[in-house]
């Protein structure tokens, strides 16, 4: 097995620190071992700090973030429920699809890709549908690099007495996420973005309102694995845990280390670092004559969507960066395929030396590509 040493500047995974890799390689122990249970409690505490919540039910789902999306929606929705779902990129569309498959009536609000979810439109829609059970949206749209105003959107839901589901897979650790202040109900993330832990786990948190809604269901959750009523017995309290599935023990070591490193750095310091790296990148990209897709106030510092200039072969540039310079950047997804590059500055990747290296190499590759186009 030969694994190349890449600089990961795409939409995730981001680079993982040596200390997290070391933590992953600690000896495996039993998932019901008291030592592991202590670790589980610490991970829950560290996760609460990252999400800025006191929610008791805060834990990592043993799967990539797609399953957290699924768990959030299938636990809250019963057949016939109404769900208002805002879509401004790929991932809002997936939320709608999951809700439909759970038997919900979906009111889909579509916004232009590259623009944030419009709170006024959401407020009008919520008012028009007083029977809706929840509002779901993506805080940090990885497909476009747009940040939506999660505080305002959750406030609209809360005021109307409906639940909010927030996807902050790309947000957590990179920009402020304040679950309790937002009065958000279910918020989930992934490990492989700004937490810089390998993919495969999904931090999630449920408010007391969300838990009460799930406990009051009249139909069983359609997914056995995602059924929170069953998962709770595994992740809650010390001592009396019941077997649900075998937790990915070593992956939890890695998450513990990644979250500890975030706590040591401090949330605000991490957000400031992501913003500073974005500013540096933006200045360098402007020098190269490149433009952003997203208007400045709505840009995610950790996910930069850059318009491919006319006449350039976007795939060629990505391939050259990867094959010649060991740098991964991302392609456009869905409607944006072939039109943009996505440059990630997430977690451990978001450091000055990495920004400089990318800008230098991108400059060389663009110059070569330009010469080829002229020839
Ligand atoms: N939601 C958003 C906003 C994402 O960016 C992603 C992955 O990139 C997901 C959900 C799904 O995460 P995963 O690929 O870990 O299943």
CSV table of C-alpha atoms and ligand atoms in Angstrom, one decimal:
chain,number,residue,atom,x,y,z
A,1,UNK,CA,0.0,0.0,0.0
A,2,UNK,CA,1.5,3.3,-1.0
A,3,UNK,CA,-0.5,6.4,0.1
A,4,UNK,CA,0.7,9.7,-1.5
A,5,UNK,CA,1.2,12.6,0.9
A,6,UNK,CA,-1.3,15.2,-0.5
A,7,UNK,CA,-2.1,18.7,0.6
A,8,UNK,CA,-5.9,18.4,0.9
A,9,UNK,CA,-7.4,21.7,-0.3
A,10,UNK,CA,-10.7,20.4,-1.6
A,11,UNK,CA,-14.1,20.2,0.0
A,12,UNK,CA,-13.0,17.6,2.5
A,13,UNK,CA,-11.4,15.6,3.8
A,14,UNK,CA,-8.9,18.1,5.1
A,15,UNK,CA,-5.4,17.2,6.3
A,16,UNK,CA,-5.1,15.4,9.5
A,17,UNK,CA,-2.5,16.3,12.1
A,18,UNK,CA,0.2,13.8,13.2
A,19,UNK,CA,-1.2,13.9,16.8
A,20,UNK,CA,-4.7,12.8,15.5
A,21,UNK,CA,-3.1,10.0,13.4
A,22,UNK,CA,-1.1,8.9,16.5
A,23,UNK,CA,-4.3,8.8,18.5
A,24,UNK,CA,-6.0,6.6,15.9
A,25,UNK,CA,-3.2,4.1,16.2
A,26,UNK,CA,-3.6,3.5,19.9
A,27,UNK,CA,-4.5,-0.1,20.9
A,28,UNK,CA,-8.1,-1.1,20.2
A,29,UNK,CA,-10.1,-1.8,23.3
A,30,UNK,CA,-13.7,-3.2,23.8
A,31,UNK,CA,-16.5,-0.8,23.1
A,32,UNK,CA,-18.1,-1.6,26.4
A,33,UNK,CA,-14.8,-1.4,28.3
A,34,UNK,CA,-15.1,1.2,31.2
A,35,UNK,CA,-12.1,3.0,29.8
A,36,UNK,CA,-13.9,3.4,26.5
A,37,UNK,CA,-17.1,4.6,28.2
A,38,UNK,CA,-15.1,7.3,30.0
A,39,UNK,CA,-13.7,8.3,26.6
A,40,UNK,CA,-17.2,8.4,25.2
A,41,UNK,CA,-18.3,10.8,27.9
A,42,UNK,CA,-15.3,13.0,27.2
A,43,UNK,CA,-16.1,13.1,23.5
A,44,UNK,CA,-19.7,14.1,24.3
A,45,UNK,CA,-18.4,17.0,26.5
A,46,UNK,CA,-15.9,18.1,23.9
A,47,UNK,CA,-18.6,18.0,21.3
A,48,UNK,CA,-21.0,20.1,23.4
A,49,UNK,CA,-18.2,22.7,23.7
A,50,UNK,CA,-17.7,22.7,19.9
A,51,UNK,CA,-21.4,23.1,19.2
A,52,UNK,CA,-21.8,25.6,22.1
A,53,UNK,CA,-24.7,23.6,23.6
A,54,UNK,CA,-25.7,22.0,26.9
A,55,UNK,CA,-27.9,19.5,25.0
A,56,UNK,CA,-27.6,16.2,26.9
A,57,UNK,CA,-28.1,14.2,23.7
A,58,UNK,CA,-24.9,15.2,21.8
A,59,UNK,CA,-22.8,12.3,20.4
A,60,UNK,CA,-21.1,11.1,17.2
A,61,UNK,CA,-23.1,8.9,14.8
A,62,UNK,CA,-20.9,6.0,13.7
A,63,UNK,CA,-21.1,6.9,10.0
A,64,UNK,CA,-20.3,9.7,7.6
A,65,UNK,CA,-22.3,12.9,7.8
A,66,UNK,CA,-24.9,11.7,5.3
A,67,UNK,CA,-26.3,9.4,8.0
A,68,UNK,CA,-26.5,12.3,10.5
A,69,UNK,CA,-28.7,14.1,7.9
A,70,UNK,CA,-30.8,11.0,7.6
A,71,UNK,CA,-31.0,10.5,11.3
A,72,UNK,CA,-32.1,14.1,11.9
A,73,UNK,CA,-34.9,13.9,9.4
A,74,UNK,CA,-36.2,10.3,9.9
A,75,UNK,CA,-36.4,10.7,13.6
A,76,UNK,CA,-38.4,13.9,13.5
A,77,UNK,CA,-40.6,13.1,10.5
A,78,UNK,CA,-43.5,10.7,10.4
A,79,UNK,CA,-45.5,9.9,7.2
A,80,UNK,CA,-47.8,12.8,6.3
A,81,UNK,CA,-45.8,15.4,8.3
A,82,UNK,CA,-45.0,18.7,6.5
A,83,UNK,CA,-41.3,19.7,6.1
A,84,UNK,CA,-40.1,23.1,4.8
A,85,UNK,CA,-36.7,22.5,3.2
A,86,UNK,CA,-34.6,25.3,1.8
A,87,UNK,CA,-32.2,24.4,-1.0
A,88,UNK,CA,-29.4,26.6,-2.3
A,89,UNK,CA,-27.0,23.8,-3.5
A,90,UNK,CA,-26.5,20.0,-3.6
A,91,UNK,CA,-27.0,19.2,0.1
A,92,UNK,CA,-30.4,20.9,0.7
A,93,UNK,CA,-31.6,18.8,-2.2
A,94,UNK,CA,-30.5,15.7,-0.4
A,95,UNK,CA,-32.4,16.8,2.7
A,96,UNK,CA,-35.6,17.1,0.6
A,97,UNK,CA,-35.1,13.7,-0.9
A,98,UNK,CA,-34.6,12.0,2.6
A,99,UNK,CA,-37.7,13.8,3.9
A,100,UNK,CA,-39.8,12.6,0.9
A,101,UNK,CA,-38.6,9.0,1.4
A,102,UNK,CA,-39.6,9.3,5.1
A,103,UNK,CA,-43.2,10.0,3.8
A,104,UNK,CA,-43.2,13.7,4.5
A,105,UNK,CA,-44.9,16.4,2.4
A,106,UNK,CA,-42.0,18.6,1.4
A,107,UNK,CA,-42.4,22.3,0.8
A,108,UNK,CA,-39.2,23.0,-1.2
A,109,UNK,CA,-37.8,26.5,-1.3
A,110,UNK,CA,-35.2,26.8,-4.0
A,111,UNK,CA,-32.6,29.6,-4.0
A,112,UNK,CA,-30.0,30.4,-6.6
A,113,UNK,CA,-26.8,28.4,-6.2
A,114,UNK,CA,-24.2,30.8,-5.0
A,115,UNK,CA,-26.7,32.8,-2.9
A,116,UNK,CA,-27.7,32.3,0.7
A,117,UNK,CA,-31.1,31.1,1.9
A,118,UNK,CA,-33.3,34.2,2.0
A,119,UNK,CA,-34.7,34.6,5.6
A,120,UNK,CA,-37.6,36.8,4.4
A,121,UNK,CA,-38.8,34.1,2.0
A,122,UNK,CA,-38.5,31.5,4.7
A,123,UNK,CA,-40.5,33.6,7.1
A,124,UNK,CA,-43.3,34.1,4.6
A,125,UNK,CA,-43.4,30.3,3.8
A,126,UNK,CA,-43.4,29.4,7.5
A,127,UNK,CA,-46.3,31.7,8.0
A,128,UNK,CA,-48.2,30.2,5.0
A,129,UNK,CA,-47.7,26.7,6.4
A,130,UNK,CA,-48.6,26.8,10.2
A,131,UNK,CA,-49.0,23.0,10.1
A,132,UNK,CA,-45.3,22.4,9.2
A,133,UNK,CA,-43.3,20.3,11.6
A,134,UNK,CA,-39.8,21.5,10.8
A,135,UNK,CA,-37.6,23.8,8.8
A,136,UNK,CA,-34.4,22.3,7.4
A,137,UNK,CA,-31.5,24.1,5.8
A,138,UNK,CA,-27.7,24.0,5.2
A,139,UNK,CA,-25.7,26.5,7.2
A,140,UNK,CA,-22.5,26.1,5.1
A,141,UNK,CA,-23.3,24.9,1.6
A,142,UNK,CA,-20.1,23.0,0.5
A,143,UNK,CA,-21.3,22.8,-3.1
A,144,UNK,CA,-21.3,26.6,-3.5
A,145,UNK,CA,-19.2,28.0,-0.6
A,146,UNK,CA,-22.2,30.0,0.8
A,147,UNK,CA,-23.0,30.7,4.4
A,148,UNK,CA,-26.6,31.2,5.3
A,149,UNK,CA,-27.8,33.1,8.4
A,150,UNK,CA,-28.5,30.1,10.7
A,151,UNK,CA,-29.2,32.3,13.7
A,152,UNK,CA,-32.0,34.1,11.9
A,153,UNK,CA,-33.4,31.0,10.2
A,154,UNK,CA,-33.6,29.1,13.5
A,155,UNK,CA,-35.2,32.1,15.2
A,156,UNK,CA,-37.9,32.1,12.5
A,157,UNK,CA,-38.6,28.4,13.1
A,158,UNK,CA,-38.6,28.8,16.9
A,159,UNK,CA,-41.0,31.8,16.8
A,160,UNK,CA,-43.4,29.8,14.7
A,161,UNK,CA,-43.2,26.8,17.1
A,162,UNK,CA,-41.6,24.5,14.5
A,163,UNK,CA,-38.4,22.5,14.8
A,164,UNK,CA,-35.2,23.5,13.0
A,165,UNK,CA,-32.7,21.1,11.4
A,166,UNK,CA,-29.3,22.6,10.6
A,167,UNK,CA,-26.6,21.0,8.4
A,168,UNK,CA,-23.3,22.5,9.5
A,169,UNK,CA,-21.0,19.7,8.2
A,170,UNK,CA,-18.6,22.2,6.7
A,171,UNK,CA,-19.3,24.9,9.4
A,172,UNK,CA,-18.3,23.4,12.7
A,173,UNK,CA,-14.9,24.6,13.9
A,174,UNK,CA,-14.5,27.0,10.9
A,175,UNK,CA,-17.2,29.6,11.6
A,176,UNK,CA,-19.4,30.3,14.6
A,177,UNK,CA,-22.0,27.6,15.5
A,178,UNK,CA,-24.0,28.4,18.6
A,179,UNK,CA,-26.7,25.7,19.0
A,180,UNK,CA,-28.2,27.0,22.3
A,181,UNK,CA,-28.1,30.7,21.3
A,182,UNK,CA,-29.8,29.8,18.0
A,183,UNK,CA,-32.3,27.6,19.8
A,184,UNK,CA,-31.7,25.1,17.1
A,185,UNK,CA,-33.2,21.6,17.4
A,186,UNK,CA,-31.1,19.2,15.5
A,187,UNK,CA,-27.6,20.2,14.3
A,188,UNK,CA,-25.1,17.9,12.8
A,189,UNK,CA,-21.6,18.0,11.3
A,190,UNK,CA,-18.9,15.8,9.9
A,191,UNK,CA,-15.4,15.0,11.1
A,192,UNK,CA,-13.5,15.5,7.9
A,193,UNK,CA,-13.9,19.2,7.3
A,194,UNK,CA,-12.9,21.9,9.9
A,195,UNK,CA,-12.4,19.3,12.7
A,196,UNK,CA,-9.6,17.7,10.6
A,197,UNK,CA,-10.4,14.2,11.7
A,198,UNK,CA,-10.7,11.4,9.1
A,199,UNK,CA,-14.1,10.9,7.6
A,200,UNK,CA,-16.5,8.3,9.1
A,201,UNK,CA,-18.1,10.0,12.1
A,202,UNK,CA,-20.8,12.6,12.4
A,203,UNK,CA,-21.3,14.8,15.5
A,204,UNK,CA,-24.9,15.5,16.1
A,205,UNK,CA,-26.9,17.2,18.9
A,206,UNK,CA,-30.6,17.1,19.7
A,207,UNK,CA,-32.5,19.7,21.8
A,208,UNK,CA,-35.0,18.7,24.5
A,209,UNK,CA,-37.8,19.7,22.2
A,210,UNK,CA,-36.5,17.4,19.5
A,211,UNK,CA,-36.1,14.5,21.9
A,212,UNK,CA,-39.7,15.1,23.2
A,213,UNK,CA,-41.0,15.0,19.6
A,214,UNK,CA,-39.2,11.8,18.9
A,215,UNK,CA,-40.5,10.2,22.1
A,216,UNK,CA,-44.0,11.2,21.2
A,217,UNK,CA,-44.0,9.5,17.7
A,218,UNK,CA,-47.0,7.4,16.9
A,219,UNK,CA,-45.0,5.3,14.3
A,220,UNK,CA,-41.6,3.6,14.7
A,221,UNK,CA,-38.6,5.3,13.1
A,222,UNK,CA,-38.3,3.7,9.7
A,223,UNK,CA,-34.6,3.1,10.1
A,224,UNK,CA,-33.6,0.7,12.9
A,225,UNK,CA,-30.0,2.0,12.9
A,226,UNK,CA,-30.9,5.6,13.1
A,227,UNK,CA,-33.7,5.2,15.6
A,228,UNK,CA,-32.6,7.6,18.4
A,229,UNK,CA,-34.7,5.8,21.0
A,230,UNK,CA,-32.4,2.8,20.5
A,231,UNK,CA,-29.1,4.7,20.0
A,232,UNK,CA,-29.8,6.6,23.3
A,233,UNK,CA,-29.3,3.5,25.4
A,234,UNK,CA,-25.8,3.1,24.0
A,235,UNK,CA,-24.6,6.7,24.2
A,236,UNK,CA,-26.3,7.9,27.4
A,237,UNK,CA,-25.1,7.8,31.0
A,238,UNK,CA,-22.3,5.7,32.4
A,239,UNK,CA,-22.6,2.2,33.7
A,240,UNK,CA,-26.0,1.2,32.2
A,241,UNK,CA,-25.2,1.1,28.5
A,242,UNK,CA,-26.9,-1.4,26.3
A,243,UNK,CA,-25.3,-2.8,23.1
A,244,UNK,CA,-26.6,-1.1,20.0
A,245,UNK,CA,-23.8,-1.5,17.5
A,246,UNK,CA,-20.0,-1.7,17.9
A,247,UNK,CA,-18.7,1.8,17.9
A,248,UNK,CA,-15.6,2.5,15.7
A,249,UNK,CA,-13.3,2.6,18.7
A,250,UNK,CA,-10.2,3.9,17.1
A,251,UNK,CA,-12.1,6.5,15.1
A,252,UNK,CA,-13.4,7.8,18.4
A,253,UNK,CA,-9.9,8.2,19.7
A,254,UNK,CA,-9.1,10.3,16.7
A,255,UNK,CA,-12.2,12.4,17.2
A,256,UNK,CA,-11.3,12.9,20.9
A,257,UNK,CA,-7.9,14.2,19.9
A,258,UNK,CA,-9.2,16.4,17.1
A,259,UNK,CA,-11.9,18.0,19.4
A,260,UNK,CA,-9.3,18.4,22.2
A,261,UNK,CA,-7.0,20.3,19.8
A,262,UNK,CA,-9.9,22.5,18.8
A,263,UNK,CA,-10.6,23.2,22.5
A,264,UNK,CA,-6.9,23.9,23.2
A,265,UNK,CA,-6.8,26.4,20.3
A,266,UNK,CA,-10.2,27.9,21.3
A,267,UNK,CA,-13.2,28.2,19.1
A,268,UNK,CA,-12.7,31.9,18.4
A,269,UNK,CA,-9.1,31.5,17.6
A,270,UNK,CA,-10.0,28.8,15.1
A,271,UNK,CA,-12.6,30.9,13.4
A,272,UNK,CA,-10.2,33.8,13.2
A,273,UNK,CA,-7.5,31.6,11.7
A,274,UNK,CA,-9.9,30.3,9.0
A,275,UNK,CA,-10.9,33.9,8.2
A,276,UNK,CA,-7.3,35.1,8.0
A,277,UNK,CA,-6.4,32.2,5.7
A,278,UNK,CA,-9.3,33.0,3.5
A,279,UNK,CA,-8.3,36.7,3.3
A,280,UNK,CA,-4.8,35.6,2.3
A,281,UNK,CA,-6.1,33.3,-0.3
A,282,UNK,CA,-8.5,35.9,-1.7
A,283,UNK,CA,-5.7,38.4,-2.1
A,284,UNK,CA,-3.6,35.9,-3.9
A,285,UNK,CA,-6.4,34.7,-6.2
A,286,UNK,CA,-7.1,38.4,-7.1
A,287,UNK,CA,-3.4,38.8,-8.1
A,288,UNK,CA,-3.9,35.8,-10.4
A,289,UNK,CA,-7.0,37.4,-11.9
A,290,UNK,CA,-9.4,34.9,-10.5
A,291,UNK,CA,-12.9,35.7,-9.2
A,292,UNK,CA,-15.2,34.2,-6.5
A,293,UNK,CA,-18.6,32.9,-7.3
A,294,UNK,CA,-20.1,34.2,-4.0
A,295,UNK,CA,-20.5,37.8,-3.0
A,296,UNK,CA,-18.1,38.7,-0.2
A,297,UNK,CA,-20.6,38.9,2.8
A,298,UNK,CA,-21.9,35.4,2.2
A,299,UNK,CA,-18.6,33.6,1.5
A,300,UNK,CA,-17.5,30.7,3.7
A,301,UNK,CA,-13.8,31.3,4.6
A,302,UNK,CA,-13.2,27.5,4.6
A,303,UNK,CA,-14.7,26.8,1.2
A,304,UNK,CA,-13.7,29.1,-1.6
A,305,UNK,CA,-15.6,28.7,-4.9
A,306,UNK,CA,-13.5,30.2,-7.7
A,307,UNK,CA,-14.9,30.8,-11.2
A,308,UNK,CA,-12.9,29.0,-13.9
A,309,UNK,CA,-11.8,31.7,-16.4
A,310,UNK,CA,-13.0,31.3,-20.0
A,311,UNK,CA,-10.9,29.1,-22.2
A,312,UNK,CA,-9.4,27.1,-19.4
A,313,UNK,CA,-9.9,23.3,-19.0
A,314,UNK,CA,-10.9,23.1,-15.3
A,315,UNK,CA,-10.2,19.4,-15.0
A,316,UNK,CA,-6.7,19.8,-16.5
A,317,UNK,CA,-5.7,22.4,-13.9
A,318,UNK,CA,-6.9,20.1,-11.1
A,319,UNK,CA,-5.1,17.1,-12.5
A,320,UNK,CA,-1.8,19.0,-12.9
A,321,UNK,CA,-2.1,20.3,-9.3
A,322,UNK,CA,-2.7,16.8,-8.0
A,323,UNK,CA,-0.3,14.8,-10.2
A,324,UNK,CA,2.6,17.3,-10.4
A,325,UNK,CA,2.3,19.1,-7.1
A,326,UNK,CA,0.4,16.8,-4.7
A,327,UNK,CA,-2.3,19.4,-4.1
A,328,UNK,CA,-6.0,18.4,-4.2
A,329,UNK,CA,-8.6,21.0,-5.0
A,330,UNK,CA,-12.3,20.3,-5.7
A,331,UNK,CA,-14.4,20.4,-8.9
A,332,UNK,CA,-17.8,22.0,-9.1
A,333,UNK,CA,-20.8,19.8,-8.2
A,334,UNK,CA,-24.2,19.6,-9.9
A,335,UNK,CA,-25.1,22.8,-11.7
A,336,UNK,CA,-21.6,24.1,-11.1
A,337,UNK,CA,-19.7,21.2,-12.6
A,338,UNK,CA,-17.0,22.4,-15.0
A,339,UNK,CA,-17.6,26.1,-14.0
A,340,UNK,CA,-15.8,26.4,-10.7
A,341,UNK,CA,-13.0,25.1,-8.5
A,342,UNK,CA,-13.6,24.6,-4.8
A,343,UNK,CA,-10.6,25.4,-2.6
A,344,UNK,CA,-10.9,24.2,0.9
A,345,UNK,CA,-9.1,25.9,3.8
A,346,UNK,CA,-10.4,23.6,6.6
A,347,UNK,CA,-9.0,22.7,9.9
A,348,UNK,CA,-5.4,21.7,9.9
A,349,UNK,CA,-5.1,22.6,6.2
A,350,UNK,CA,-5.8,26.3,7.0
A,351,UNK,CA,-2.2,27.4,7.5
A,352,UNK,CA,-0.2,30.2,5.8
A,353,UNK,CA,2.4,27.8,4.3
A,354,UNK,CA,-0.4,25.8,2.6
A,355,UNK,CA,-2.1,28.9,1.2
A,356,UNK,CA,1.3,30.1,-0.2
A,357,UNK,CA,2.1,26.7,-1.7
A,358,UNK,CA,-1.3,26.5,-3.5
A,359,UNK,CA,-1.1,30.1,-4.8
A,360,UNK,CA,2.4,29.5,-6.2
A,361,UNK,CA,1.6,26.2,-7.8
A,362,UNK,CA,-1.8,27.4,-9.1
A,363,UNK,CA,0.1,30.3,-10.7
A,364,UNK,CA,2.5,27.9,-12.5
A,365,UNK,CA,-0.3,25.6,-13.7
A,366,UNK,CA,-2.4,28.5,-15.0
A,367,UNK,CA,0.5,29.9,-16.8
A,368,UNK,CA,1.2,26.5,-18.5
A,369,UNK,CA,-2.5,26.1,-19.3
A,370,UNK,CA,-2.6,29.6,-20.8
A,371,UNK,CA,0.4,28.9,-23.0
A,372,UNK,CA,-1.1,25.6,-24.2
A,373,UNK,CA,-4.4,27.4,-25.0
A,374,UNK,CA,-2.5,30.1,-27.1
A,375,UNK,CA,-0.4,27.4,-28.9
B,1,LIG,N1,-23.8,18.0,4.1
B,1,LIG,C1,-22.9,18.8,3.6
B,1,LIG,C2,-23.1,20.3,3.7
B,1,LIG,C3,-21.7,18.2,3.1
B,1,LIG,O1,-20.7,19.1,2.6
B,1,LIG,C4,-21.5,16.9,3.1
B,1,LIG,C5,-20.3,16.3,2.5
B,1,LIG,O2,-19.5,16.9,1.9
B,1,LIG,C6,-22.5,16.0,3.6
B,1,LIG,C7,-23.6,16.6,4.1
B,1,LIG,C8,-22.4,14.5,3.6
B,1,LIG,O3,-21.2,14.2,4.3
B,1,LIG,P1,-20.5,12.7,4.1
B,1,LIG,O4,-19.8,12.8,2.8
B,1,LIG,O5,-19.5,12.7,5.3
B,1,LIG,O6,-21.5,11.7,4.2
